[in-house]
Coordinates of C-alpha atoms in Angstrom, one line a residue:
Chain C
M1203 CA 106.8 55.9 84.5
A1204 CA 104.5 59.0 84.2
M1205 CA 107.4 61.1 85.8
A1206 CA 110.1 60.0 83.5
E1207 CA 108.0 60.3 80.4
P1208 CA 108.5 64.1 79.7
F1209 CA 112.4 63.9 80.3
V1210 CA 112.6 61.2 77.7
T1211 CA 110.9 62.8 75.0
R1212 CA 113.0 66.0 75.6
Q1213 CA 116.0 64.2 75.2
Q1214 CA 114.5 62.6 72.1
S1215 CA 113.6 65.9 70.4
Q1216 CA 117.1 67.3 71.2
F1217 CA 118.8 64.1 70.0
R1218 CA 116.6 63.9 66.7
G1219 CA 116.4 67.8 65.8
P1220 CA 118.4 68.7 62.7
S1221 CA 120.8 70.9 64.2
A1222 CA 121.2 69.6 67.8
K1223 CA 125.0 68.7 67.5
H1224 CA 125.5 68.4 71.2
H1225 CA 122.7 66.4 72.4
L1226 CA 122.3 65.3 75.8
P1227 CA 124.3 62.1 76.5
V1228 CA 121.7 59.1 76.4
S1229 CA 123.0 55.7 77.3
L1230 CA 122.9 53.1 75.0
Q1231 CA 120.6 50.8 76.9
T1232 CA 117.9 54.0 77.1
R1233 CA 118.1 54.0 73.3
L1234 CA 117.8 50.5 72.5
R1235 CA 114.9 50.3 75.3
E1236 CA 112.8 52.9 73.4
G1237 CA 111.7 50.1 71.0
N1238 CA 113.5 51.6 68.0
R1239 CA 113.2 49.4 65.1
P1240 CA 116.7 49.9 63.2
A1241 CA 118.4 48.4 66.2
W1242 CA 116.2 45.5 66.5
Y1243 CA 116.8 44.8 62.6
A1244 CA 120.4 45.3 63.2
G1245 CA 120.7 42.9 66.1
S1246 CA 118.7 40.0 64.4
L1247 CA 120.6 40.4 61.3
L1248 CA 123.9 39.9 63.3
A1249 CA 122.4 37.2 65.2
V1250 CA 121.6 35.5 61.9
L1251 CA 125.0 35.6 60.5
T1252 CA 126.7 34.7 64.0
G1253 CA 124.2 31.6 63.9
L1254 CA 125.2 30.6 60.3
A1255 CA 128.9 31.2 61.4
V1256 CA 128.5 29.0 64.5
F1257 CA 126.1 26.3 63.2
G1258 CA 127.2 26.4 59.5
P1259 CA 129.4 23.2 59.7
A1260 CA 126.5 21.4 61.4
L1261 CA 124.6 22.2 58.4
A1262 CA 127.3 21.1 55.8
P1263 CA 125.9 18.0 54.0
H1264 CA 129.4 16.8 53.4
S1265 CA 133.0 17.0 54.6
P1266 CA 134.9 20.2 53.3
L1267 CA 138.0 18.3 52.5
V1268 CA 137.1 14.8 51.1
P1269 CA 135.9 14.3 47.5
A1270 CA 131.9 13.4 47.6
G1271 CA 131.4 12.8 43.9
A1272 CA 132.2 13.9 40.2
A1273 CA 134.4 16.9 39.8
F1274 CA 132.8 20.2 38.2
T1275 CA 129.1 19.1 39.0
P1276 CA 127.1 22.3 38.0
P1277 CA 125.0 23.7 41.0
G1278 CA 121.9 21.6 42.0
H1279 CA 123.0 18.5 40.0
A1280 CA 123.4 15.2 41.9
G1281 CA 122.6 16.6 45.4
F1282 CA 125.3 19.4 45.1
L1283 CA 123.6 22.5 45.8
L1284 CA 126.4 24.6 44.9
G1285 CA 128.1 22.3 42.6
S1286 CA 131.3 20.6 43.1
D1287 CA 135.0 21.7 42.7
S1288 CA 137.9 20.4 40.5
I1289 CA 138.4 17.2 42.7
G1290 CA 134.7 16.5 43.4
R1291 CA 134.5 18.4 47.0
D1292 CA 131.0 19.9 47.8
E1293 CA 131.0 23.6 47.5
L1294 CA 128.4 24.3 49.8
S1295 CA 130.1 22.5 52.7
R1296 CA 133.2 24.4 51.9
V1297 CA 131.6 27.7 51.7
L1298 CA 129.9 27.0 55.1
Y1299 CA 133.1 26.0 56.8
G1300 CA 134.7 29.3 55.0
I1301 CA 131.8 31.7 56.2
Q1302 CA 132.7 30.5 59.9
T1303 CA 136.5 31.3 59.2
S1304 CA 135.6 34.5 57.9
W1305 CA 133.3 36.0 60.1
F1306 CA 135.1 35.1 63.6
S1307 CA 138.3 36.4 61.9
A1308 CA 136.4 39.7 61.4
L1309 CA 135.1 39.7 64.9
A1310 CA 138.2 38.9 66.3
V1311 CA 140.3 41.7 64.7
I1312 CA 137.3 44.2 65.3
A1313 CA 137.6 43.2 69.0
S1314 CA 141.6 43.7 69.2
G1315 CA 141.1 47.0 67.4
V1316 CA 138.4 48.2 69.7
L1317 CA 140.1 47.2 72.7
L1318 CA 143.8 48.5 72.0
G1319 CA 142.6 51.4 70.2
G1320 CA 140.0 52.4 72.6
L1321 CA 142.4 52.0 75.6
I1322 CA 144.9 54.4 73.8
G1323 CA 142.4 56.7 72.9
L1324 CA 140.6 56.8 76.2
V1325 CA 144.0 57.2 78.2
A1326 CA 145.0 59.8 75.7
G1327 CA 141.7 61.8 75.7
A1328 CA 141.3 61.6 79.5
T1329 CA 144.8 62.4 80.3
G1330 CA 145.5 65.1 78.0
G1331 CA 148.9 67.1 78.1
W1332 CA 152.1 65.3 77.0
V1333 CA 150.6 61.9 77.3
D1334 CA 147.9 62.8 74.7
E1335 CA 150.6 64.4 72.2
V1336 CA 152.8 61.3 72.5
L1337 CA 150.1 58.7 72.0
M1338 CA 148.5 60.4 69.2
R1339 CA 151.5 61.5 67.3
F1340 CA 152.1 57.4 67.5
T1341 CA 148.6 56.9 66.2
D1342 CA 149.0 59.3 63.4
A1343 CA 152.0 57.8 62.1
F1344 CA 150.2 54.5 61.9
L1345 CA 147.3 56.1 60.3
A1346 CA 149.7 57.8 57.7
L1347 CA 150.9 54.4 56.2
P1348 CA 148.8 52.5 54.2
G1349 CA 147.3 49.7 56.4
P1350 CA 146.2 47.1 53.9
V1351 CA 149.7 47.4 51.8
L1352 CA 151.5 47.1 55.2
A1353 CA 149.5 44.0 56.4
I1354 CA 150.7 42.1 53.1
A1355 CA 154.3 42.8 54.1
V1356 CA 153.7 41.6 57.8
V1357 CA 152.3 38.3 56.7
A1358 CA 154.7 37.8 54.1
A1359 CA 157.3 38.1 56.7
L1360 CA 155.9 36.2 59.3
G1361 CA 154.9 33.4 56.9
P1362 CA 151.8 32.8 55.6
S1363 CA 148.8 31.4 58.1
L1364 CA 145.3 32.5 59.0
F1365 CA 147.1 33.3 62.9
H1366 CA 149.6 35.7 61.1
T1367 CA 146.8 37.3 59.0
L1368 CA 145.0 38.2 62.1
I1369 CA 148.0 39.6 63.8
A1370 CA 148.9 41.7 60.6
V1371 CA 145.6 43.0 60.2
G1372 CA 145.1 43.7 64.0
I1373 CA 148.4 45.9 63.7
V1374 CA 147.1 48.2 61.2
W1375 CA 143.4 48.3 62.1
W1376 CA 143.6 49.9 65.8
P1377 CA 144.8 53.6 65.1
F1378 CA 141.4 54.7 63.6
Y1379 CA 139.4 53.6 66.8
A1380 CA 142.3 55.3 68.7
R1381 CA 141.3 58.4 66.9
I1382 CA 137.6 58.3 67.3
V1383 CA 137.5 57.3 70.8
R1384 CA 140.0 60.3 71.7
G1385 CA 137.6 62.7 69.8
E1386 CA 134.4 61.5 71.7
V1387 CA 136.4 61.6 75.0
R1388 CA 137.6 65.0 74.4
S1389 CA 134.1 66.4 73.8
L1390 CA 132.8 64.7 76.5
A1391 CA 135.3 66.0 78.9
A1392 CA 134.3 69.6 78.4
R1393 CA 130.6 69.0 79.2
P1394 CA 129.2 70.3 82.5
H1395 CA 128.5 66.7 83.9
L1396 CA 131.9 65.7 83.8
E1397 CA 133.1 69.2 85.6
A1398 CA 130.5 68.2 88.1
A1399 CA 132.0 64.7 88.7
R1400 CA 135.6 66.2 88.8
L1401 CA 134.4 69.0 91.3
S1402 CA 132.4 66.3 93.5
G1403 CA 135.8 64.5 93.8
A1404 CA 135.6 61.6 91.6
S1405 CA 138.9 59.7 91.1
R1406 CA 140.4 59.7 87.6
W1407 CA 139.6 55.8 87.1
S1408 CA 136.0 56.5 88.1
I1409 CA 135.6 59.4 85.5
M1410 CA 137.1 57.3 82.7
T1411 CA 135.1 54.1 83.6
R1412 CA 131.9 55.5 84.7
H1413 CA 131.6 58.7 82.7
L1414 CA 133.9 58.9 79.7
L1415 CA 133.5 55.3 78.5
P1416 CA 129.9 54.9 78.4
G1417 CA 129.6 58.3 76.6
A1418 CA 131.9 57.0 73.9
L1419 CA 130.4 53.8 73.6
P1420 CA 127.8 54.5 71.0
A1421 CA 130.3 56.1 68.7
I1422 CA 132.6 52.9 69.3
V1423 CA 129.4 50.4 68.5
V1424 CA 128.4 52.3 65.4
T1425 CA 132.1 52.5 63.9
A1426 CA 132.7 48.9 64.7
S1427 CA 129.6 47.5 63.1
L1428 CA 130.2 49.6 59.8
D1429 CA 133.8 48.3 60.0
V1430 CA 133.0 44.6 60.0
G1431 CA 132.3 44.6 56.5
N1432 CA 135.3 46.3 55.5
L1433 CA 137.3 43.8 57.4
I1434 CA 135.9 40.8 56.0
L1435 CA 136.8 42.3 52.7
A1436 CA 140.4 43.1 53.7
L1437 CA 140.8 39.6 55.3
A1438 CA 139.3 37.9 52.0
G1439 CA 141.6 39.9 49.9
L1440 CA 145.0 38.5 52.1
S1441 CA 143.6 35.1 51.7
F1442 CA 142.9 35.7 48.0
L1443 CA 146.9 36.4 47.7
G1444 CA 147.6 33.2 49.4
L1445 CA 148.3 34.4 52.9
G1446 CA 145.9 32.8 54.9
A1447 CA 145.5 28.9 55.9
P1448 CA 147.2 26.6 53.5
A1449 CA 145.9 24.6 50.6
P1450 CA 142.9 22.4 51.6
A1451 CA 141.7 24.6 54.5
P1452 CA 138.2 26.0 53.1
E1453 CA 139.0 29.7 53.1
L1454 CA 136.5 31.7 50.9
G1455 CA 139.3 34.0 49.3
A1456 CA 141.8 31.2 48.7
M1457 CA 139.1 28.9 47.2
A1458 CA 138.3 31.8 44.6
A1459 CA 142.0 32.3 43.8
R1460 CA 143.2 28.8 43.5
N1461 CA 140.1 28.1 41.0
L1462 CA 140.8 31.1 39.0
S1463 CA 141.6 28.9 36.0
Y1464 CA 138.4 27.2 35.9
L1465 CA 136.1 30.5 35.5
L1466 CA 135.2 30.2 31.9
Q1467 CA 134.5 26.3 31.9
S1468 CA 133.1 26.0 35.4
W1469 CA 132.4 29.5 36.8
W1470 CA 130.6 28.3 39.9
V1471 CA 133.7 27.0 41.5
P1472 CA 135.5 30.2 42.0
I1473 CA 132.3 32.6 42.2
M1474 CA 130.6 30.7 44.8
P1475 CA 132.9 31.7 47.7
A1476 CA 133.2 35.0 46.3
L1477 CA 129.6 35.3 46.3
A1478 CA 129.3 34.3 50.0
I1479 CA 132.0 36.8 50.8
F1480 CA 129.8 39.6 49.2
L1481 CA 126.8 38.4 51.1
L1482 CA 128.5 38.4 54.6
A1483 CA 129.7 41.6 54.0
F1484 CA 126.7 43.1 52.5
A1485 CA 124.7 41.8 55.5
S1486 CA 127.1 43.2 58.2
N1487 CA 127.1 46.7 56.2
I1488 CA 123.3 46.8 56.3
A1489 CA 123.3 45.9 60.1
G1490 CA 125.7 48.5 60.5
D1491 CA 123.5 51.1 58.8
F1492 CA 120.6 50.2 60.8
L1493 CA 122.6 50.5 64.1
R1494 CA 123.9 53.8 62.9
D1495 CA 120.3 55.0 62.1
S1496 CA 119.0 54.1 65.8
L1497 CA 122.0 55.5 67.6
R1498 CA 122.8 58.8 65.7
N1499 CA 121.0 61.4 64.1
T1500 CA 121.8 62.1 60.5
Chain K
M67 CA 151.0 80.5 57.2
N68 CA 152.8 81.3 54.0
P69 CA 151.7 78.6 51.5
L70 CA 155.3 77.8 50.9
T71 CA 156.1 77.0 54.4
F72 CA 152.9 74.9 54.7
I73 CA 154.2 72.9 51.6
A74 CA 157.4 72.5 53.0
R75 CA 156.3 71.6 56.4
R76 CA 154.0 69.1 54.9
L77 CA 156.6 67.3 52.7
G78 CA 158.6 67.3 55.9
A79 CA 155.7 65.3 57.5
A80 CA 155.9 62.8 54.3
V81 CA 159.7 62.3 55.1
V82 CA 159.1 61.4 58.4
I83 CA 156.4 58.9 57.7
L84 CA 158.8 57.3 55.0
V85 CA 161.4 56.8 57.5
I86 CA 158.9 54.8 59.8
L87 CA 157.9 53.0 56.8
V88 CA 161.8 52.1 56.1
A89 CA 162.2 51.2 59.8
A90 CA 159.1 48.9 59.6
M91 CA 160.4 47.0 56.5
F92 CA 163.9 46.5 58.2
T93 CA 162.0 45.0 61.6
L94 CA 160.2 42.8 59.4
S95 CA 163.0 41.8 57.2
H96 CA 164.6 40.6 60.5
L97 CA 161.5 38.8 61.7
S98 CA 161.2 37.2 58.4
H99 CA 161.0 33.4 58.6
T100 CA 163.2 32.7 55.8
D101 CA 167.1 33.2 56.1
P102 CA 168.3 35.2 53.1
A103 CA 171.6 33.4 53.0
H104 CA 169.7 30.0 52.9
A105 CA 167.4 31.5 50.3
Y106 CA 170.1 32.7 48.0
L107 CA 172.2 29.5 48.3
G108 CA 169.4 27.1 48.2
A109 CA 168.5 24.2 50.3
G110 CA 171.7 21.9 49.9
A111 CA 174.2 24.5 50.9
S112 CA 177.2 23.7 53.0
K113 CA 177.4 25.3 56.5
S114 CA 180.6 27.3 55.5
A115 CA 178.9 28.4 52.5
V116 CA 176.0 29.8 54.5
A117 CA 178.3 31.4 56.9
A118 CA 180.4 33.2 54.3
E119 CA 177.1 34.2 52.6
R120 CA 176.0 35.7 55.9
A121 CA 179.1 37.5 56.5
K122 CA 178.8 39.1 52.7
L123 CA 175.2 40.1 53.3
G124 CA 176.5 42.0 56.5
L125 CA 173.9 39.7 58.8
N126 CA 176.7 39.5 61.4
L127 CA 177.1 43.1 61.9
P128 CA 175.4 44.9 64.8
I129 CA 171.8 45.4 64.2
T130 CA 172.2 49.2 64.2
T131 CA 174.9 49.2 61.7
Q132 CA 172.6 46.7 59.8
F133 CA 170.0 49.4 59.8
F134 CA 172.2 52.2 58.5
H135 CA 173.3 50.2 55.8
Y136 CA 169.8 49.3 55.0
V137 CA 168.8 53.0 55.1
G138 CA 171.8 53.9 53.2
N139 CA 171.0 51.3 50.6
F140 CA 167.5 52.4 50.4
L141 CA 168.7 56.1 49.6
H142 CA 171.0 54.8 46.9
G143 CA 167.9 52.6 45.4
N144 CA 169.4 49.2 46.5
L145 CA 166.6 47.3 47.7
G146 CA 168.5 44.0 47.9
V147 CA 168.2 40.8 45.4
S148 CA 164.9 39.1 44.8
Y149 CA 165.1 35.4 45.8
R150 CA 163.0 34.6 42.9
T151 CA 164.1 36.3 40.0
R152 CA 167.6 36.8 41.2
N153 CA 167.6 40.2 39.7
P154 CA 168.2 43.3 41.8
V155 CA 164.5 44.2 43.1
T156 CA 165.0 47.8 41.8
Q157 CA 165.7 46.7 38.4
D158 CA 162.3 44.3 38.5
L159 CA 160.4 47.2 40.0
A160 CA 161.6 49.5 37.4
E161 CA 160.3 47.1 34.7
Y162 CA 157.0 46.4 36.5
L163 CA 156.1 50.2 37.9
P164 CA 155.0 51.9 34.6
A165 CA 152.2 49.5 34.1
T166 CA 150.9 50.0 37.8
M167 CA 151.1 53.8 37.5
E168 CA 149.0 53.8 34.5
L169 CA 146.4 51.3 35.9
A170 CA 146.3 53.4 39.1
F171 CA 146.1 56.6 37.5
Y172 CA 143.2 55.8 35.5
A173 CA 141.4 54.2 38.4
L174 CA 141.8 57.0 40.6
L175 CA 140.5 59.6 37.8
L176 CA 137.5 56.9 37.2
A177 CA 137.0 56.6 41.3
L178 CA 136.6 60.5 41.4
L179 CA 134.3 60.9 38.5
L180 CA 132.1 58.1 39.6
G181 CA 132.2 59.3 43.3
L182 CA 131.2 62.8 41.9
M183 CA 128.2 61.4 40.0
L184 CA 127.1 59.1 43.0
G185 CA 127.5 61.8 45.5
V186 CA 125.8 64.6 43.6
A187 CA 122.9 62.1 42.5
S188 CA 122.3 60.8 46.1
A189 CA 122.3 64.4 47.4
G190 CA 119.9 66.0 45.1
H191 CA 116.3 64.3 45.7
W192 CA 116.1 62.9 42.5
R193 CA 114.0 59.8 41.4
G194 CA 116.2 56.5 41.9
A195 CA 118.2 57.8 44.9
R196 CA 117.0 54.8 47.0
I197 CA 118.1 52.3 44.3
L198 CA 121.4 54.2 43.9
K199 CA 122.0 53.7 47.6
F200 CA 121.3 50.1 47.3
V201 CA 123.8 50.0 44.4
M202 CA 126.5 51.9 46.5
V203 CA 126.2 49.6 49.4
S204 CA 126.6 46.4 47.2
G205 CA 129.6 48.0 45.4
A206 CA 131.1 48.5 49.0
S207 CA 130.4 45.1 49.9
A208 CA 131.6 43.3 46.8
P209 CA 135.1 41.8 47.3
L210 CA 137.4 43.2 44.4
F211 CA 137.8 39.6 43.0
L212 CA 134.2 38.9 42.5
L213 CA 133.8 42.1 40.5
A214 CA 136.9 40.9 38.4
L215 CA 135.6 37.3 38.0
L216 CA 131.9 38.6 37.1
G217 CA 133.6 41.3 34.7
I218 CA 135.6 38.5 32.9
L219 CA 132.7 35.9 32.8
I220 CA 130.2 38.6 31.3
F221 CA 132.3 40.9 29.1
Y222 CA 135.0 38.6 28.0
G223 CA 133.4 35.2 28.3
H224 CA 129.8 35.8 27.1
L225 CA 129.8 38.9 25.3
G226 CA 133.3 39.0 23.9
W227 CA 133.5 42.7 24.3
L228 CA 136.6 43.3 26.4
P229 CA 140.0 41.4 26.8
A230 CA 140.6 39.6 30.1
S231 CA 144.2 40.0 30.6
G232 CA 147.4 41.9 29.8
R233 CA 148.0 45.4 28.7
T234 CA 147.9 44.8 25.1
S235 CA 147.1 42.2 22.6
M236 CA 149.1 43.9 19.6
P237 CA 152.5 43.3 18.8
N238 CA 155.6 45.6 19.1
P239 CA 154.1 47.8 21.7
P240 CA 155.8 51.3 22.0
T241 CA 158.3 51.4 24.9
G242 CA 159.0 54.9 25.8
P243 CA 158.9 57.5 26.5
T244 CA 156.7 57.8 29.5
G245 CA 155.9 54.0 30.0
F246 CA 152.4 54.8 29.9
L247 CA 151.0 52.7 27.0
T248 CA 148.0 54.9 26.2
L249 CA 150.2 58.0 26.0
D250 CA 153.2 56.4 24.3
A251 CA 150.5 55.1 21.6
L252 CA 149.3 58.5 21.2
L253 CA 152.9 60.0 20.9
A254 CA 153.8 57.4 18.3
G255 CA 150.5 58.2 16.5
R256 CA 149.2 54.5 16.6
F257 CA 145.7 55.1 17.4
N258 CA 144.4 51.6 16.9
M259 CA 147.0 50.8 19.8
L260 CA 145.5 53.4 22.0
I261 CA 142.2 52.1 21.4
N262 CA 143.6 48.8 22.2
A263 CA 145.2 49.7 25.4
L264 CA 142.2 51.4 26.4
E265 CA 140.2 48.3 26.0
H266 CA 142.6 46.5 28.3
L267 CA 142.5 49.2 30.7
L268 CA 138.8 49.6 31.2
M269 CA 137.8 46.4 33.2
P270 CA 140.9 46.4 35.6
A271 CA 140.4 50.2 36.3
T272 CA 136.7 50.1 36.7
V273 CA 137.2 47.2 39.1
L274 CA 139.6 48.9 41.3
A275 CA 137.4 52.5 41.0
I276 CA 134.1 51.0 42.4
G277 CA 135.1 50.8 46.1
P278 CA 136.8 54.2 46.5
A279 CA 134.0 55.8 44.1
V280 CA 131.1 54.7 46.7
S281 CA 133.3 56.0 49.8
I282 CA 134.0 59.4 47.9
G283 CA 130.3 59.5 46.9
R284 CA 129.3 58.9 50.3
V285 CA 131.4 61.8 51.9
L286 CA 130.5 64.0 49.1
R287 CA 126.9 63.3 49.8
G288 CA 127.3 64.0 53.4
S289 CA 128.8 67.3 52.8
L290 CA 126.6 68.4 50.3
V291 CA 123.7 67.8 52.4
T292 CA 125.2 70.0 55.0
V293 CA 126.0 72.9 52.7
L294 CA 122.5 72.8 51.0
R295 CA 121.1 73.8 54.5
E296 CA 123.2 76.9 54.5
D297 CA 121.7 80.5 54.2
Y298 CA 123.5 81.2 50.7
I299 CA 121.7 78.2 49.1
R300 CA 118.4 79.6 50.2
T301 CA 119.4 82.9 48.7
A302 CA 120.4 81.2 45.7
R303 CA 117.1 79.2 45.5
S304 CA 115.2 82.4 45.9
K305 CA 116.4 84.2 43.3
G306 CA 114.9 81.5 41.1
L307 CA 117.8 79.5 40.2
R308 CA 117.1 76.1 38.9
E309 CA 118.0 73.3 41.4
R310 CA 120.5 71.9 39.1
A311 CA 122.4 74.9 38.9
V312 CA 122.3 75.5 42.8
L313 CA 123.6 71.9 43.2
L314 CA 126.4 72.2 40.7
R315 CA 127.4 75.7 40.8
H316 CA 126.9 76.9 44.2
A317 CA 126.8 73.7 46.5
L318 CA 129.3 71.5 45.0
R319 CA 132.3 73.8 45.1
N320 CA 132.1 74.2 48.9
S321 CA 131.6 70.4 49.4
V322 CA 134.7 68.9 47.5
G323 CA 136.8 69.5 50.5
P324 CA 136.1 66.1 52.5
A325 CA 135.7 64.2 49.2
L326 CA 139.0 65.1 48.2
S327 CA 140.7 64.1 51.7
M328 CA 138.5 60.8 51.3
T329 CA 140.3 60.5 47.8
G330 CA 143.7 60.5 49.3
L331 CA 142.6 57.9 51.9
Q332 CA 141.0 55.7 49.6
A333 CA 144.3 55.7 47.5
G334 CA 145.7 53.5 50.1
L335 CA 142.7 50.8 49.7
L336 CA 143.4 51.2 46.0
L337 CA 146.7 50.4 46.1
A338 CA 146.3 47.4 48.2
G339 CA 143.5 46.1 45.8
D340 CA 146.0 46.8 42.9
V341 CA 148.1 43.8 44.0
V342 CA 144.7 41.4 43.9
V343 CA 143.3 42.9 40.4
E344 CA 146.7 42.7 38.9
Q345 CA 146.9 39.0 39.8
V346 CA 143.2 38.7 38.0
F347 CA 143.9 40.3 35.1
A348 CA 147.6 39.1 34.7
W349 CA 148.5 42.8 34.5
P350 CA 152.3 43.1 34.2
G351 CA 152.6 45.6 37.2
I352 CA 154.2 45.5 40.6
G353 CA 151.0 44.1 42.2
Y354 CA 151.5 41.2 39.9
Y355 CA 155.1 40.8 40.6
A356 CA 153.9 40.8 44.5
A357 CA 151.5 38.5 43.8
Q358 CA 154.0 36.0 42.3
S359 CA 156.4 36.5 45.1
I360 CA 154.0 35.7 47.9
P361 CA 153.8 32.0 47.3
V362 CA 157.6 31.6 47.3
G363 CA 158.2 33.9 50.6
D364 CA 160.4 36.3 48.3
F365 CA 160.4 38.9 51.1
P366 CA 163.0 41.3 49.5
A367 CA 160.7 41.6 46.4
I368 CA 157.6 41.9 48.7
S369 CA 159.3 44.8 50.7
G370 CA 160.4 46.6 47.7
V371 CA 156.7 46.6 46.6
T372 CA 155.5 47.7 50.1
L373 CA 157.9 50.6 50.0
V374 CA 156.9 51.8 46.4
L375 CA 153.4 51.6 47.1
G376 CA 154.0 53.2 50.4
L377 CA 155.7 56.0 48.9
G378 CA 153.1 56.4 46.3
Y379 CA 150.3 56.6 49.3
V380 CA 152.2 59.1 51.4
L381 CA 152.9 61.3 48.1
I382 CA 149.2 61.2 47.1
N383 CA 148.1 62.4 50.5
A384 CA 150.8 65.0 50.6
L385 CA 149.4 66.4 47.2
V386 CA 145.8 66.2 48.4
D387 CA 146.6 68.3 51.6
I388 CA 148.6 70.8 49.5
L389 CA 146.1 71.1 46.9
Q390 CA 143.2 71.6 49.4
R391 CA 145.3 74.2 51.2
L392 CA 145.9 76.1 47.9
A393 CA 142.1 75.9 47.1
D394 CA 140.9 76.7 50.7
P395 CA 143.4 78.9 52.8
R396 CA 141.3 78.3 55.9
V397 CA 142.6 74.7 55.9
R398 CA 144.8 73.7 58.8
I399 CA 146.5 70.5 59.2

């Protein structure tokens, strides 16, 4: 690897330099391979969260729906690590199930936002002209509307359910990604290596998939990972307002809302699920920060 | 471009966005899973009564005609009748809106102040900047209802310092002329009422302000760090100015632009969060009204609230753009 060494360091110095705005495009894999620690921290943190979401229900000591003891048992008593709720269900088990719903819902909406927004941004940025104009006006109109407020109205119209919540949030969440991808693609399209690709007679499709998409990937990954936390919070808010799954389902936001009246007498019943959302959002925000540090300067 | 032309164009864009919002609400009202005729008449209504009600509501007309009726009604301030309260939605909104406007105003003000403090404090390499960053990430990760619940538990339940619900606990609050309880109390010369209203505002406004404040602070920090690298800052430092003067007098003024745009964007989050916060604190505003309407599927009420909140969001953003343009003529949108 002796020959490759100087090249990599030059890229590195350009990339890390304080004023190097137009760094050479370095592929995602190269940056991850260079043993940078933040990326590994981010990866392990996200893996732990996903593991918790996948195996959480298997770890749950009780059923999330059937009472397992006395109502309002404080945390740490009678085998209830996080206490029991108003009809004696185990809070820990309900929270573990709720984490699964929260985490995978957030990932699903992110994925749909990245796919839809990314596609629109890629087509707009790569095609230019009137296609770009039309697609971006459309995107801007969506961006100018208050997304979270609109999402409330969409679920209220379709009828409260988890699936409708995901659809509603998906509808308002993609425009942001379209903007970012389009911006990245436009700035990449003006670079010499893209000009070379065009001159060599590469088709539009191969330019899009082999040159523009990989170049825009780091920005998408950073934006998406910093966004997971926001999305967890937005979905929790809708669930809190009663727009998620109906009553006995262990959804974190709804658990906090339905037990609001017990706050002063048995604080753990509404607080524990809210804390779980906080920890989930906090961990994914930290992971996003690490990922940004590893992929971008400043 | 002439500033007046700019303002006219920006307001024109706001009108277009509003038309889109109205069209979206119209579409949603047709996707809605409750049939308005059934909702008004109740479950036991006869078939002929439902058919008559549908004709009366204009639900049998062609869809385009219905849309023009909808837009016409909207322009006349007619947003339909609530399924739940049986009042015209406009009448309900007029009753609940002042409380929300007061809360949102104080929350936005607080968010700006807190955001400025966070941004300046984390950009200047002061001691505790790391702790501040940790606090900021935590604040941005906390769901609104967690902050609200903890606030009530600590400041109401344990310490008893602040009230937990409503706008005031005193009898005969002033009813006019502005609808802002703090302002009305001041105008009426009732200072203990003013203090009482501010005590009730403090917790919900702070809970609403924390998220936007963190975002504003982050953006401000970013632009401050960039501006602090500029030559004129080096000049200011080499003149022997103290770091505080450099930061506050020279750098801050050129850095607030992005933070202001962020404030406009965060207003959308703040307005959505308003529904949650009003629900927890039983704050008698349109968010509370919406939260009460959601469980019973009262779509006219919910769409009315959405239109008002959307209008507020669009206007705040237009105002932010115009202010930025007036402050810095180089701004292009």
